PDB file of C-alpha atoms in Angstrom:
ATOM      1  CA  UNK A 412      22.380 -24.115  41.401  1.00  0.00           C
ATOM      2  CA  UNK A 413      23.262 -20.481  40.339  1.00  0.00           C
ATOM      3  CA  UNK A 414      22.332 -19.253  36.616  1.00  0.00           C
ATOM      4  CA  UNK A 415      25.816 -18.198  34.625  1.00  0.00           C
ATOM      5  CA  UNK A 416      25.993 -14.467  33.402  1.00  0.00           C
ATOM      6  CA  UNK A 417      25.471 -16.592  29.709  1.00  0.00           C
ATOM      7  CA  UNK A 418      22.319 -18.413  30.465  1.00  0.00           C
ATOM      8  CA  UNK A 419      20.502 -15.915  31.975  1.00  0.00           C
ATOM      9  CA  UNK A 420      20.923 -13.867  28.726  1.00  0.00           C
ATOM     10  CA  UNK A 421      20.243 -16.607  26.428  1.00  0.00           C
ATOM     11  CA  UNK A 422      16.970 -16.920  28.205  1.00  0.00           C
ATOM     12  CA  UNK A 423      15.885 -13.523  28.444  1.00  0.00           C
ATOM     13  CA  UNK A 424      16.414 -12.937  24.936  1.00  0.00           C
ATOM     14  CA  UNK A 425      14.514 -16.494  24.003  1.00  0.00           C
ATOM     15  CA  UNK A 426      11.513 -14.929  25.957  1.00  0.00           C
ATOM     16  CA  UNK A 427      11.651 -11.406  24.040  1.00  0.00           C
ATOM     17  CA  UNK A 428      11.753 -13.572  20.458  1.00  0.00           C
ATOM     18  CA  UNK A 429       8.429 -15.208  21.556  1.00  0.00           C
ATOM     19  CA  UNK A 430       6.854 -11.777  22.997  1.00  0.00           C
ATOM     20  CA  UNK A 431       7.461 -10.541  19.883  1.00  0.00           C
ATOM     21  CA  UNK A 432       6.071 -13.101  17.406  1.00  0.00           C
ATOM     22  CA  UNK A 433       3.198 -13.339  19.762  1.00  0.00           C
ATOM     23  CA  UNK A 434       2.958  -9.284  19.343  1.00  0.00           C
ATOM     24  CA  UNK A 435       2.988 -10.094  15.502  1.00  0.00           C
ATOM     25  CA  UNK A 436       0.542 -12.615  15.194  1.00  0.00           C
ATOM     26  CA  UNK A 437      -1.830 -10.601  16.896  1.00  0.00           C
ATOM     27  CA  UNK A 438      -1.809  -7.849  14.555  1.00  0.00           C
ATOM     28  CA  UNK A 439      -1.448  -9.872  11.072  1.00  0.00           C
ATOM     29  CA  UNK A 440      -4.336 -12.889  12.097  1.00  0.00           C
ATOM     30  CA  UNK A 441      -6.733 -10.172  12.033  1.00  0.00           C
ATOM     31  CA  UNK A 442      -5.795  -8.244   9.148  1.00  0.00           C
ATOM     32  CA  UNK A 443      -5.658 -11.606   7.256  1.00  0.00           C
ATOM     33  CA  UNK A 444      -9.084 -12.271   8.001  1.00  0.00           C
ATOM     34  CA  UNK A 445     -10.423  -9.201   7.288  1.00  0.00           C
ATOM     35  CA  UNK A 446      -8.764  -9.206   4.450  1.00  0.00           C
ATOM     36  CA  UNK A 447     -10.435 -12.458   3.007  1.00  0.00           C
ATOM     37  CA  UNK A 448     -13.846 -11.733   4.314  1.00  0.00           C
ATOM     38  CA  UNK A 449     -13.826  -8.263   2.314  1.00  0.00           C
ATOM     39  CA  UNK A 450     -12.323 -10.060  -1.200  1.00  0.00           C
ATOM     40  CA  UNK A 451     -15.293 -10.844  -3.359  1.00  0.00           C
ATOM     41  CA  UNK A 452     -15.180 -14.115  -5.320  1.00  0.00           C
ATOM     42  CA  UNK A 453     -18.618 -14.255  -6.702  1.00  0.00           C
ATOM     43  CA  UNK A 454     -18.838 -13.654 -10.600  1.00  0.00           C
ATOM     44  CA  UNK A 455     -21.458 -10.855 -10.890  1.00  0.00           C
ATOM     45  CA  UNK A 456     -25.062 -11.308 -11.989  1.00  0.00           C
ATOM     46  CA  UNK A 457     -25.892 -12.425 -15.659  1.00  0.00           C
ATOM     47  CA  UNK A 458     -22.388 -13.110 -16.188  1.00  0.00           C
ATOM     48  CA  UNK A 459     -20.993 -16.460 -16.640  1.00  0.00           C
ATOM     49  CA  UNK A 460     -16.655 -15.838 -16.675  1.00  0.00           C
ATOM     50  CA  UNK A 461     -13.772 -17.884 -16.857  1.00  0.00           C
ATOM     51  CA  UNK A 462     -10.937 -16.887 -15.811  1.00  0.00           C
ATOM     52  CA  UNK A 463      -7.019 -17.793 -15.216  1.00  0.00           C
ATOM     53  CA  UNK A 464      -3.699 -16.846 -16.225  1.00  0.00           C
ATOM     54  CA  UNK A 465      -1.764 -16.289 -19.314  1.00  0.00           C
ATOM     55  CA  UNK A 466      -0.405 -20.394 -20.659  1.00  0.00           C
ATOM     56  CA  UNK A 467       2.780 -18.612 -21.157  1.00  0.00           C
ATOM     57  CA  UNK A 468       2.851 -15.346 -18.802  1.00  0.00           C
ATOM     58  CA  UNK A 469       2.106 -16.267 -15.017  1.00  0.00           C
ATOM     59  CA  UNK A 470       2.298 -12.331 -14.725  1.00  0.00           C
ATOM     60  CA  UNK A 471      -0.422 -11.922 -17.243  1.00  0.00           C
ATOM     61  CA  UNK A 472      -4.320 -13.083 -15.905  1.00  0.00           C
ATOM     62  CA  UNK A 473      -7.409 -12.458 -17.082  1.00  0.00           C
ATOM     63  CA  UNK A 474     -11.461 -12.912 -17.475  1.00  0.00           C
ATOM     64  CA  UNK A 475     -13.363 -14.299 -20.305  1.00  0.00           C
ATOM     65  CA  UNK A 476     -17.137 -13.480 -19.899  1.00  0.00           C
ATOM     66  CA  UNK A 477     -20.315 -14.033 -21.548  1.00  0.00           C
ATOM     67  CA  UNK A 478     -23.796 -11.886 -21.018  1.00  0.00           C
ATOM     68  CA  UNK A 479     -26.068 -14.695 -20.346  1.00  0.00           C
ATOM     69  CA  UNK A 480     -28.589 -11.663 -18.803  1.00  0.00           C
ATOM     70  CA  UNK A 481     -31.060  -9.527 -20.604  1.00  0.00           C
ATOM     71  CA  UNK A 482     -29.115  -6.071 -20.214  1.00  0.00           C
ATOM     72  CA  UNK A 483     -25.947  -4.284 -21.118  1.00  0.00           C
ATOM     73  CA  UNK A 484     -23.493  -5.615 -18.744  1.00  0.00           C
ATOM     74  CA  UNK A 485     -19.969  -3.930 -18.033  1.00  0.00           C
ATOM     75  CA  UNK A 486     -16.638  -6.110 -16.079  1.00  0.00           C
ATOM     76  CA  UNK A 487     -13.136  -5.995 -15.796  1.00  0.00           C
ATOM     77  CA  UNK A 488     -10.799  -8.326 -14.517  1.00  0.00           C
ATOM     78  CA  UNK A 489      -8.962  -7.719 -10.889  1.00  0.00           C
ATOM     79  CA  UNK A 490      -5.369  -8.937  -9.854  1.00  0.00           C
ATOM     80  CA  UNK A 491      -4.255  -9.312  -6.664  1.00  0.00           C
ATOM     81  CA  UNK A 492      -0.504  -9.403  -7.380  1.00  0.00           C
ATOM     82  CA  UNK A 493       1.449 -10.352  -4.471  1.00  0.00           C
ATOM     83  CA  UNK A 494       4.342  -7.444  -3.091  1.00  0.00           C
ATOM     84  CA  UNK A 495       3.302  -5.113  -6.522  1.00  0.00           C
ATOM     85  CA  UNK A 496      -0.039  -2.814  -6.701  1.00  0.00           C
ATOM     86  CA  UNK A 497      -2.815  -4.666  -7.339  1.00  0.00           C
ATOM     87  CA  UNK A 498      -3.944  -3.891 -11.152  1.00  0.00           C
ATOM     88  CA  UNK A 499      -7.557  -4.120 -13.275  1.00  0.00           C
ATOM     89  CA  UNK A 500      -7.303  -4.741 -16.376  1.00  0.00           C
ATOM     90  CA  UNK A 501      -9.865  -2.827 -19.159  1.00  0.00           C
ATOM     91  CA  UNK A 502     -13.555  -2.597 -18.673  1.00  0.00           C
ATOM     92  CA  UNK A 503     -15.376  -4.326 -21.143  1.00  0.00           C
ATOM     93  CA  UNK A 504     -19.135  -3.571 -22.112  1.00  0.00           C
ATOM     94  CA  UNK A 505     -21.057  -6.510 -23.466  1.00  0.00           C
ATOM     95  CA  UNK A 506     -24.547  -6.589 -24.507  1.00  0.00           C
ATOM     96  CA  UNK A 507     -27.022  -9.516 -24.284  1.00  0.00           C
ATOM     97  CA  UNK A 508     -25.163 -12.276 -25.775  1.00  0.00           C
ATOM     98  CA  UNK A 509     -22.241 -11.451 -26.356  1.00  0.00           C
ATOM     99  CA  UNK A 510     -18.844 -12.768 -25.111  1.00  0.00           C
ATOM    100  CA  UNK A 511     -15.560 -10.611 -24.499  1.00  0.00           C
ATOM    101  CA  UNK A 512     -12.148 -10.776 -22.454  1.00  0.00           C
ATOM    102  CA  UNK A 513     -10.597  -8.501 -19.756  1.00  0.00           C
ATOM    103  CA  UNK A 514      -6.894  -9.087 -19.391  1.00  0.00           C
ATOM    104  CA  UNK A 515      -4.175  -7.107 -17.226  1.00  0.00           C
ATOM    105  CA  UNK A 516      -0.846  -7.800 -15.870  1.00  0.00           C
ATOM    106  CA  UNK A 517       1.026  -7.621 -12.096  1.00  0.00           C
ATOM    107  CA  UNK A 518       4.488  -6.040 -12.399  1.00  0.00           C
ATOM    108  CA  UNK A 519       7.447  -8.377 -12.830  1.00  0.00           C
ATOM    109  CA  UNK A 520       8.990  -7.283  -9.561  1.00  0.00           C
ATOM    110  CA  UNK A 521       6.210  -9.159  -7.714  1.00  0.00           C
ATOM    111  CA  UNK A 522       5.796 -12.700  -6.674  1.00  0.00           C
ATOM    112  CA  UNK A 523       2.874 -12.722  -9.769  1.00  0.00           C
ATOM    113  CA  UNK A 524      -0.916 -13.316  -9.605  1.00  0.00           C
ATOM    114  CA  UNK A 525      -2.188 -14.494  -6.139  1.00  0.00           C
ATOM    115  CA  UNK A 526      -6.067 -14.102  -7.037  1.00  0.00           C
ATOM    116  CA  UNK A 527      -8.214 -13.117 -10.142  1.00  0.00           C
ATOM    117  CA  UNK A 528     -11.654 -12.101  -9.474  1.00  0.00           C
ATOM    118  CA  UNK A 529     -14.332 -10.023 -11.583  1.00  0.00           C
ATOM    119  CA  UNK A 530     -15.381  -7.392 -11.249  1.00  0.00           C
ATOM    120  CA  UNK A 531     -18.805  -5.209 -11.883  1.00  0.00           C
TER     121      UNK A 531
END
């Protein structure tokens, strides 16, 4: 049975779409992984933190902390923000016992907060 002019295109193209998203997923998988491996997601040291995002504001996130060490401890609150720059809100110093909040906010253009970590 001989191919038509039609089919034969048809398939050729159907088996460049699947090169190519095979091409694709070999470069992102990676990246994706490294890029979860390398996110840190452990509250630092002597610092016990809550965080989340703004009840009203899902562009709006940030880190409530409390100095449960025996030194001056410093944090800041870290947004990953989707397709905008990621942003950190202000440092914050607190000393032995004390309690204060770090709070920052992802541009509006973005698709919002994706992750909120602490940061040291």
């Amino acid at each position: 049975m001989k191919k038509s002019k039609g089919s034969l295109s048809a398939a050729v193209l159907r088996g460049a779409a699947a090169a190519g998203l095979a091409a694709v997923l070999g470069v992102c998988a990676p990246l994706a992984t490294a890029a979860s491996a390398a996110a840190p997601t452990a509250t630092p040291p002597g610092l016990s933190c809550e965080t989340g995002k703004h009840a009203v504001d899902d562009y709006t996130g940030y880190a409530l902390c409390r100095n449960n060490g025996g030194a001056t401890q410093t944090f800041w609150v870290h947004l990953v923000c989707g397709w905008s720059p990621d942003v950190d809100g202000e440092h914050v110093t607190l000393n032995p016992g004390q309690s204060g909040q770090s709070t920052a906010h992802c541009a509006g253009l973005g698709t919002g907060i994706g992750e909120i970590t602490v940061q040291p």
